[in-house]
Amino acid sequence: MPSKSNKTALKASLPKTPTGISGLDEITGGGLPKGRPSLICGEAGSGKTLFSIEFIVRGATEFGEPGVIMTFEEKAEELEMNVTSLGFDLKKLQKESKIRIDHVHIDRTEIEETGEYDLDGLFIRLGYAIDSIGAKRVVLDTIENLFAGLNNLGILRAELRRLFGWLKEKGVTAIITGEKGEGSLTRQGLEEYVSDCVILLDHRVANKISTRLLRIIKYRGSLHGTNEYPFLIDEDGISVLPVTSLQLQGIVSTQKVSSGIPALDNMLGGKGFYRGSSILVSGTAGTGKTSLAAFFANATCLRKERCIYFAFEEPPLQIVRNLQSIGVNLNTHIESGLLQIHSARPTLNGLEMHLAAIHKKVKAFKPRTVILDPITNLVTVGTVSEVKSFLIRLIDFLQGENITVLFTALSLNTVVNEQTDEGVSSLVDVWLQVRDIESNGERNRGMYIMKSRGMKHSNQVREFIITDKGLDLVDVYLGQEGVLIGSAREAQLLSETTGAALRTHALTQKDKEIQRKRMVLEAKISSLQEEFDSVQDQLNKVYVEEDLKKEIMEQNRKQLTQLRTSHNSDHGKRK
């Protein structure tokens, strides 16, 4: 087995030329094979010419590699006009000798199919153009016109090999465009066998919605992405979206970010959502999903972090106006540059194009939070499985960037939406569900946390209240009659408050009555105590008098005894 160093050498053995086209170099592992020809094929209108021109322009402006565009269809003036809207100034680049455009007119009637047919004239003309500016890149657009009227396959194949061999000898990285044939990549069905890299551009229309896709058919000597990749053509040129990274190796954060609603943060353990997590808010129409999303966006901007809001139902001005009624002013965040709102109907593009557009806007704006409201509208441009695939790739991309994403989903009593809801809910980290609760002739909202990965969360229902001062979650009333919300809860609380007041009043009256009785009884006790003390004093007085009388009588008796004794003694002496 080859050693690790040998494997590294094998990987680096094929030099590549970066295209400068956003996303393509990532898919191809660095660009097109350097010094070799590559074939770009596709139907009319798939973007072959634009692809080739951007390859030349990016090379001249970003990598210092001059290029030659040899066209067999459009004149230089036509090409210049066609790409002006993309910001490519071909006239200026030609004046600076960074590129050269050569239009070669081929008249089919002048071509005679003989064994002497060759491309020597083309080689001379192309060689001069390359040498005049020191070109490193070449585009031939398109090969069908070059071989117009030539039907001998043997001659055609031989000349193609000569052309590709000549380009390799010149050491230029070349792109040759070709029209897609029936049952083959090109009309002749030969070019793909003699080129080192073949890229197929496809422009599909399904349900009246167009999608542009790119696929690398083959790439000799290099690993490359083999799936179909959507690509955009807009004012910045071509952007290819590599959307098949399913390695589940995204960034994991332990930091938490507030939902913007303190009561909801408390239900989620006190601090809100994990940064970089995915949140789903589902519910029927009018339950406040957009309001929840807007509060989350507002909380993000208040932290001085950027947020992108993708809306599929309402225009930006309508969203801003409606949310002012609940105390949220998103316009200040838009003016400060922290918030972008992009609104478009799902039917504007296919799912792949929507994904590519979101990918590009996120890369350019670098937000910390992304909101999609609502994702269920995407079912109008794709099947349930396609929408789920779309969301898987979007979540993987955003988690890889450590971006928190919040989806809203409309719940209906239909099989399609139930499947969509279940499919999405299994992907996200947090699932909040807002339900209508009807009782006593009124409609109220209840919020449930269906799941919250990695954190302690409440399993109890809360009443979800929307007022002109904002959003709040309050505890429902659990009584003998079950769960009470809305006016029934308020009536019950009022009844309890009234009952408590009456009980307090009654207790107060009872306390006063007890106090009065205590005072009366204490007065009676005091009176009886005085009467008892008086009787006791009378009795004690009698006892004292008796004792005093006895004491006096005893003293008198003693005195009489002493007198008698004394008298008897005196009488004896006299005798």
XYZ file of C-alpha atoms in Angstrom:
575
model
C 0.000 0.000 0.000
C 1.268 3.508 -0.733
C 2.455 5.505 2.239
C 0.719 8.634 3.479
C 3.324 10.834 1.786
C 2.838 8.967 -1.501
C -0.930 9.456 -1.246
C -0.401 13.161 -0.684
C 1.854 13.297 -3.706
C -0.761 11.541 -5.829
C -3.424 14.010 -4.730
C -1.191 16.946 -5.590
C 0.040 15.478 -8.891
C -2.759 17.074 -10.962
C -2.362 20.865 -11.067
C -5.603 22.804 -11.360
C -6.673 26.213 -12.575
C -9.163 27.974 -10.294
C -12.231 29.124 -12.160
C -13.180 31.901 -9.744
C -16.804 30.787 -10.084
C -18.372 30.675 -6.642
C -18.778 27.087 -5.431
C -17.369 25.366 -8.519
C -13.798 25.245 -7.267
C -15.042 23.581 -4.077
C -16.843 20.888 -6.043
C -13.928 20.235 -8.399
C -11.326 20.292 -5.640
C -9.546 23.383 -6.914
C -10.780 24.113 -10.407
C -10.367 22.759 -13.952
C -7.358 20.646 -15.009
C -4.498 23.032 -15.720
C -3.188 22.992 -19.258
C -5.923 20.608 -20.405
C -9.196 21.030 -22.287
C -12.557 20.758 -20.546
C -15.945 20.321 -22.161
C -18.997 22.316 -21.028
C -22.131 20.890 -22.616
C -25.823 21.577 -22.300
C -28.958 22.601 -24.112
C -29.522 26.064 -25.535
C -30.003 28.603 -22.731
C -28.363 26.469 -20.037
C -25.560 29.019 -19.462
C -22.593 27.550 -21.355
C -21.421 30.820 -22.898
C -21.798 32.775 -19.676
C -19.962 30.022 -17.794
C -17.067 30.239 -20.237
C -16.888 34.034 -20.227
C -16.849 34.189 -16.432
C -13.998 31.664 -16.451
C -12.008 34.029 -18.671
C -12.951 37.233 -16.835
C -12.228 35.816 -13.350
C -8.885 34.546 -14.588
C -7.920 37.938 -15.998
C -9.125 40.015 -13.044
C -8.484 37.756 -10.045
C -5.668 35.379 -10.979
C -3.598 37.395 -13.445
C -4.163 34.933 -16.297
C -5.085 36.568 -19.640
C -7.600 34.716 -21.786
C -8.820 34.324 -25.338
C -12.474 33.919 -26.284
C -12.946 32.499 -29.781
C -16.598 32.502 -30.713
C -18.203 30.986 -33.791
C -21.693 32.382 -33.148
C -21.794 35.801 -31.532
C -19.678 38.777 -32.465
C -17.517 40.572 -29.921
C -19.964 43.488 -29.660
C -22.842 41.123 -28.918
C -20.881 39.331 -26.192
C -19.918 42.637 -24.607
C -23.539 43.752 -24.436
C -24.792 40.410 -23.163
C -22.522 40.329 -20.085
C -22.642 44.039 -19.178
C -25.577 43.396 -16.799
C -23.341 40.987 -14.869
C -20.720 43.648 -14.250
C -18.226 42.294 -16.801
C -16.578 45.091 -18.831
C -15.100 43.194 -21.753
C -14.165 46.364 -23.659
C -12.019 47.598 -20.799
C -10.353 44.211 -20.379
C -9.546 44.104 -24.100
C -8.002 47.568 -23.969
C -5.861 46.437 -21.050
C -4.778 43.361 -23.095
C -6.147 41.050 -20.386
C -8.502 39.276 -22.743
C -8.974 38.974 -26.473
C -12.216 38.174 -28.297
C -12.008 36.735 -31.812
C -15.127 36.036 -33.837
C -14.636 33.392 -36.526
C -17.344 33.191 -39.158
C -17.782 29.747 -40.673
C -20.011 29.304 -43.695
C -21.218 25.726 -44.023
C -21.524 26.018 -47.817
C -17.799 26.692 -48.080
C -16.857 23.490 -46.310
C -16.254 20.540 -48.562
C -16.096 17.223 -46.851
C -12.829 15.820 -48.118
C -10.017 13.915 -46.542
C -7.915 17.098 -46.630
C -10.180 18.958 -44.159
C -8.151 20.172 -41.187
C -7.962 22.907 -38.549
C -4.586 24.378 -39.470
C -6.132 27.775 -40.192
C -7.801 27.782 -36.773
C -4.562 26.783 -35.084
C -2.699 29.676 -36.686
C -5.377 32.222 -35.786
C -5.830 30.923 -32.253
C -2.066 30.650 -31.709
C -1.589 34.280 -32.695
C -4.336 35.404 -30.301
C -2.774 33.410 -27.462
C 0.733 34.695 -28.079
C -0.381 38.320 -28.503
C -1.465 38.655 -24.845
C 0.304 35.689 -23.278
C -3.004 33.915 -22.688
C -3.281 31.127 -20.140
C -6.974 30.442 -20.709
C -8.927 29.769 -23.899
C -12.618 29.387 -24.700
C -14.030 27.946 -27.930
C -17.778 28.615 -28.242
C -19.302 26.411 -29.686
C -17.755 23.334 -31.228
C -20.854 22.521 -33.329
C -20.321 25.639 -35.417
C -16.662 24.821 -35.840
C -17.527 21.525 -37.476
C -20.678 22.702 -39.209
C -21.496 20.577 -42.211
C -18.866 17.948 -41.482
C -20.517 14.543 -41.391
C -17.571 12.191 -41.712
C -17.179 10.872 -38.166
C -13.667 9.619 -38.813
C -12.437 13.027 -39.924
C -14.382 14.719 -37.128
C -12.904 12.512 -34.442
C -9.377 12.891 -35.810
C -9.660 16.682 -35.941
C -11.037 16.830 -32.424
C -8.069 14.862 -31.167
C -5.773 17.192 -33.054
C -7.516 20.206 -31.531
C -7.299 18.881 -27.990
C -3.677 17.799 -28.499
C -2.734 21.224 -29.889
C -4.331 22.986 -26.916
C -2.353 20.783 -24.524
C 0.873 21.594 -26.360
C 0.160 25.314 -25.988
C -0.159 24.749 -22.246
C -3.459 26.642 -21.972
C -6.438 25.693 -19.844
C -9.269 25.496 -22.333
C -13.045 25.340 -22.197
C -14.905 24.059 -25.226
C -18.691 24.389 -25.260
C -21.026 21.969 -27.006
C -24.752 21.579 -27.557
C -26.359 18.612 -25.854
C -27.383 15.857 -28.243
C -30.146 13.265 -28.107
C -28.976 10.328 -26.051
C -25.468 11.764 -25.723
C -23.749 14.691 -24.091
C -23.117 16.436 -27.397
C -24.611 16.267 -30.844
C -21.740 14.239 -32.255
C -21.430 12.116 -29.132
C -17.650 12.161 -29.406
C -16.263 15.093 -27.463
C -16.678 13.514 -24.070
C -14.306 10.723 -25.051
C -11.357 13.001 -25.789
C -11.642 15.668 -23.080
C -10.213 15.444 -19.565
C -13.118 17.126 -17.779
C -16.794 17.121 -18.812
C -19.380 19.338 -17.091
C -23.070 19.145 -17.959
C -25.350 22.160 -17.495
C -29.060 21.466 -17.338
C -32.024 23.825 -17.353
C -35.140 21.999 -16.208
C -38.717 23.198 -16.016
C -41.115 21.318 -13.722
C -44.570 22.610 -12.825
C -43.745 25.815 -14.719
C -40.745 26.441 -12.437
C -37.227 26.442 -13.843
C -34.112 25.124 -12.126
C -30.528 25.260 -13.357
C -28.330 22.316 -12.409
C -24.661 21.432 -12.873
C -23.115 17.976 -12.855
C -19.527 16.845 -13.376
C -19.735 13.870 -15.700
C -16.057 12.984 -15.515
C -12.777 14.422 -14.288
C -9.668 12.425 -15.127
C -7.145 12.110 -12.343
C -9.109 13.978 -9.700
C -11.720 13.405 -7.051
C -14.836 15.516 -7.563
C -18.454 15.901 -6.543
C -20.710 13.630 -8.564
C -24.132 14.954 -7.618
C -26.309 17.550 -9.278
C -25.723 21.042 -7.951
C -28.076 23.989 -8.435
C -26.530 27.185 -9.725
C -27.719 30.760 -9.962
C -27.206 33.328 -12.689
C -27.649 36.814 -11.251
C -26.001 40.225 -11.219
C -22.814 38.715 -9.770
C -22.472 35.983 -12.378
C -22.711 32.253 -11.679
C -22.929 30.800 -8.188
C -22.827 27.045 -7.706
C -24.160 25.650 -4.453
C -22.454 22.536 -3.076
C -25.388 21.203 -1.099
C -24.568 17.566 -0.438
C -22.325 17.788 2.599
C -24.051 15.311 4.904
C -21.152 14.535 7.221
C -22.991 15.747 10.351
C -19.847 17.505 11.537
C -21.299 20.922 12.325
C -20.119 23.239 15.093
C -21.691 22.572 18.515
C -22.052 25.474 20.946
C -23.034 25.521 24.602
C -23.851 29.242 24.501
C -27.525 30.142 24.738
C -29.396 32.977 23.060
C -32.658 34.524 24.196
C -35.906 33.939 22.341
C -36.917 37.530 23.096
C -39.687 36.316 25.434
C -38.516 35.931 29.070
C -41.348 33.517 29.934
C -40.346 31.231 27.038
C -36.695 31.390 28.083
C -37.781 30.212 31.534
C -39.618 27.273 29.994
C -36.359 26.399 28.206
C -34.266 26.263 31.350
C -33.904 29.992 31.860
C -31.667 31.187 29.007
C -33.288 30.291 25.688
C -31.989 28.291 22.696
C -28.515 26.913 22.043
C -26.621 28.994 19.501
C -26.437 27.225 16.166
C -29.520 25.111 16.863
C -32.610 24.738 14.689
C -36.063 25.707 15.979
C -39.473 24.887 14.574
C -42.590 26.872 15.507
C -45.700 25.158 14.178
C -49.361 25.993 14.505
C -52.541 26.789 12.630
C -53.155 30.121 10.920
C -53.350 33.084 13.278
C -51.649 31.465 16.251
C -48.752 33.960 16.300
C -45.944 32.071 14.550
C -44.710 35.140 12.682
C -44.877 37.169 15.898
C -42.650 34.634 17.653
C -40.219 34.714 14.742
C -40.168 38.522 14.769
C -39.458 38.647 18.504
C -36.541 36.272 17.984
C -35.242 38.473 15.162
C -35.661 41.546 17.353
C -33.759 39.893 20.225
C -30.947 39.000 17.825
C -30.611 42.587 16.603
C -30.752 43.951 20.162
C -27.649 41.838 20.839
C -26.031 43.710 17.910
C -26.038 40.526 15.848
C -27.193 40.209 12.243
C -30.372 38.439 11.158
C -31.855 37.472 7.779
C -35.624 36.998 7.545
C -36.877 35.015 4.525
C -40.636 35.507 4.116
C -42.763 33.483 1.706
C -46.118 35.151 2.403
C -45.775 38.855 3.191
C -43.713 41.726 1.717
C -41.178 43.408 4.039
C -43.169 46.628 4.531
C -46.258 44.666 5.548
C -44.262 42.617 8.063
C -42.770 45.772 9.578
C -46.182 47.470 9.776
C -47.987 44.501 11.311
C -45.378 43.914 13.990
C -45.514 47.511 15.175
C -48.977 46.669 16.539
C -47.371 44.352 19.127
C -44.569 46.688 20.099
C -41.797 45.492 17.746
C -40.077 48.073 15.538
C -38.050 46.132 12.983
C -37.501 49.195 10.826
C -34.811 50.513 13.176
C -32.854 47.270 12.773
C -33.231 47.413 8.976
C -31.920 50.973 8.929
C -28.994 50.042 11.178
C -28.038 47.228 8.789
C -28.542 44.436 11.333
C -31.687 43.011 9.703
C -32.486 42.019 6.133
C -35.947 40.890 5.047
C -36.217 39.055 1.729
C -39.726 38.272 0.522
C -40.597 36.070 -2.451
C -43.322 33.650 -3.394
C -42.127 30.027 -3.350
C -43.203 29.712 -6.986
C -40.574 32.297 -7.999
C -37.970 29.518 -8.142
C -37.642 25.807 -7.630
C -36.457 24.429 -4.307
C -32.882 24.111 -5.511
C -32.819 27.717 -6.666
C -34.311 28.894 -3.368
C -31.611 26.963 -1.543
C -28.907 28.461 -3.734
C -30.288 31.981 -3.196
C -30.419 31.510 0.594
C -26.913 30.066 0.586
C -25.563 33.050 -1.347
C -27.314 35.694 0.782
C -26.129 34.049 4.016
C -22.544 33.874 2.776
C -22.651 37.550 1.793
C -24.418 38.956 4.902
C -22.902 36.592 7.526
C -25.862 36.609 9.967
C -26.031 34.876 13.351
C -29.750 34.084 12.952
C -31.814 32.995 9.936
C -35.619 32.838 9.853
C -37.824 31.100 7.260
C -41.528 31.952 7.473
C -43.305 29.640 6.642
C -41.602 26.546 5.222
C -44.893 24.781 4.479
C -45.422 27.100 1.498
C -42.499 25.352 -0.165
C -44.715 22.304 -0.677
C -46.240 24.218 -3.607
C -42.979 23.867 -5.554
C -41.910 20.393 -4.464
C -43.012 17.150 -2.906
C -42.861 16.467 0.813
C -39.666 14.436 0.424
C -38.080 17.197 -1.683
C -38.931 19.825 0.939
C -37.437 17.609 3.645
C -34.266 17.184 1.574
C -34.160 20.955 1.095
C -34.409 21.523 4.859
C -31.805 18.855 5.681
C -29.255 20.535 3.445
C -30.169 23.994 4.720
C -29.889 22.955 8.381
C -26.549 21.226 7.718
C -25.197 24.329 5.995
C -26.356 26.731 8.727
C -25.155 24.516 11.566
C -21.782 24.304 9.844
C -21.678 28.106 10.054
C -22.924 28.069 13.702
C -26.021 30.034 12.650
C -29.260 29.673 14.608
C -32.235 29.025 12.340
C -35.942 29.322 13.142
C -38.638 27.854 10.885
C -42.353 28.449 11.088
C -44.720 25.821 9.751
C -48.443 25.957 9.128
C -50.337 22.992 10.556
C -53.480 21.879 8.740
C -55.649 18.823 8.990
C -54.316 17.381 5.777
C -52.103 14.403 5.120
C -49.515 16.471 3.264
C -48.998 18.962 6.058
C -48.993 16.301 8.730
C -46.222 14.518 6.872
C -44.340 17.757 6.375
C -44.674 18.686 10.023
C -43.530 15.286 11.219
C -40.649 15.242 8.771
C -39.406 18.654 9.848
C -39.932 18.086 13.557
C -37.549 15.130 13.514
C -34.792 17.320 12.046
C -34.900 20.301 14.402
C -33.449 20.671 17.893
C -36.388 22.561 19.426
C -40.044 22.183 18.465
C -42.584 24.687 19.769
C -46.232 24.126 18.983
C -48.937 26.763 19.296
C -52.487 25.402 19.369
C -55.939 26.921 19.316
C -57.921 26.209 22.486
C -61.604 27.039 22.134
C -63.871 27.258 25.181
C -66.806 29.356 26.371
C -67.300 30.781 22.901
C -63.818 32.256 22.533
C -60.539 31.272 20.883
C -57.273 31.347 22.790
C -53.736 30.080 22.215
C -51.737 27.523 24.128
C -48.006 26.829 23.706
C -46.290 23.492 24.193
C -42.596 22.575 24.048
C -42.756 19.303 22.138
C -38.990 18.716 22.244
C -35.797 20.505 23.209
C -32.616 18.549 22.699
C -29.909 18.811 25.317
C -31.710 20.999 27.853
C -34.242 20.767 30.645
C -37.583 22.212 29.596
C -41.133 22.539 30.853
C -43.695 19.910 29.866
C -46.653 22.097 30.830
C -48.925 24.092 28.569
C -48.799 27.876 28.803
C -51.366 30.355 27.573
C -49.794 32.375 24.745
C -50.949 35.994 24.907
C -50.452 38.620 22.188
C -51.045 42.230 23.216
C -50.093 45.673 21.959
C -47.216 45.572 24.425
C -45.761 42.318 23.139
C -45.917 38.584 23.751
C -46.186 36.726 27.032
C -46.770 33.242 28.387
C -48.879 32.789 31.519
C -49.766 29.753 33.594
C -53.136 28.229 32.833
C -55.624 27.632 35.675
C -55.961 24.009 36.693
C -59.206 23.512 38.598
C -61.937 20.965 39.155
C -63.333 21.775 35.707
C -59.985 21.225 33.960
C -57.733 23.738 32.217
C -59.104 27.276 32.113
C -57.664 29.947 29.800
C -58.670 33.338 28.490
C -61.677 35.035 30.041
C -62.563 31.848 31.928
C -59.168 31.963 33.630
C -59.569 35.672 34.346
C -63.091 35.094 35.724
C -61.834 32.290 37.923
C -58.960 34.412 39.197
C -61.373 37.295 39.825
C -63.710 34.953 41.656
C -60.847 33.689 43.764
C -59.726 37.248 44.481
C -63.282 38.215 45.453
C -63.637 35.142 47.620
C -60.337 35.864 49.297
C -61.454 39.448 49.995
C -64.766 38.255 51.460
C -63.005 35.689 53.584
C -60.611 38.343 54.800
C -63.546 40.623 55.647
C -65.368 37.817 57.462
C -62.278 36.909 59.382
C -61.847 40.539 60.336
C -65.414 40.739 61.650
C -64.959 37.538 63.603
C -61.748 38.833 65.076
C -63.546 41.993 66.195
C -66.404 39.980 67.764
C -63.924 37.756 69.562
C -62.111 40.816 70.807
C -65.337 42.302 72.149
C -66.277 39.046 73.907
C -62.785 38.788 75.316
C -63.071 42.290 76.715
C -66.529 41.574 78.275
C -65.292 38.320 79.768
C -62.135 39.927 81.010
C -64.258 42.668 82.630
C -66.431 40.038 84.276
C -63.370 38.154 85.430
C -61.933 41.332 86.838
C -65.190 42.087 88.699
C -65.375 38.586 90.115
C -61.737 38.791 91.077
C -62.433 41.987 92.998
C -65.475 40.417 94.677
C -63.401 37.370 95.565
C -60.655 39.580 96.934
C -63.240 41.468 99.044
C -64.723 38.282 100.473
C -61.213 36.977 101.044
C -60.336 40.174 102.886
C -63.491 39.863 105.074
C -62.697 36.286 105.880
C -59.097 37.135 106.597
C -60.293 40.005 108.863
C -62.429 37.601 110.953
C -59.505 35.190 111.166
C -57.196 37.987 112.280
C -59.644 39.301 114.887
C -60.138 35.821 116.323
C -56.399 35.291 116.500
C -55.914 38.705 118.082
C -58.681 38.034 120.591
C -57.118 34.694 121.494
C -53.718 36.283 121.826
C -55.075 39.027 124.101
C -56.968 36.519 126.202
C -53.854 34.400 126.490
C -51.869 37.383 127.618
C -54.567 38.287 130.142
C -54.601 34.755 131.453
C -50.809 34.805 131.830
C -50.968 38.107 133.653
C -53.664 36.788 136.006
C -51.585 33.708 136.698
C -48.552 35.824 137.508
C -50.658 38.050 139.811
C -51.984 35.066 141.708
C -48.528 33.598 142.126
C -47.184 36.871 143.408
C -50.095 37.349 145.837
C -49.625 33.878 147.371
C -45.928 34.503 147.898
C -46.526 37.743 149.762
C -49.116 36.166 152.017
C -46.664 33.420 153.169
C -44.039 35.952 154.147
C -46.461 37.808 156.344
C -47.215 34.687 158.275
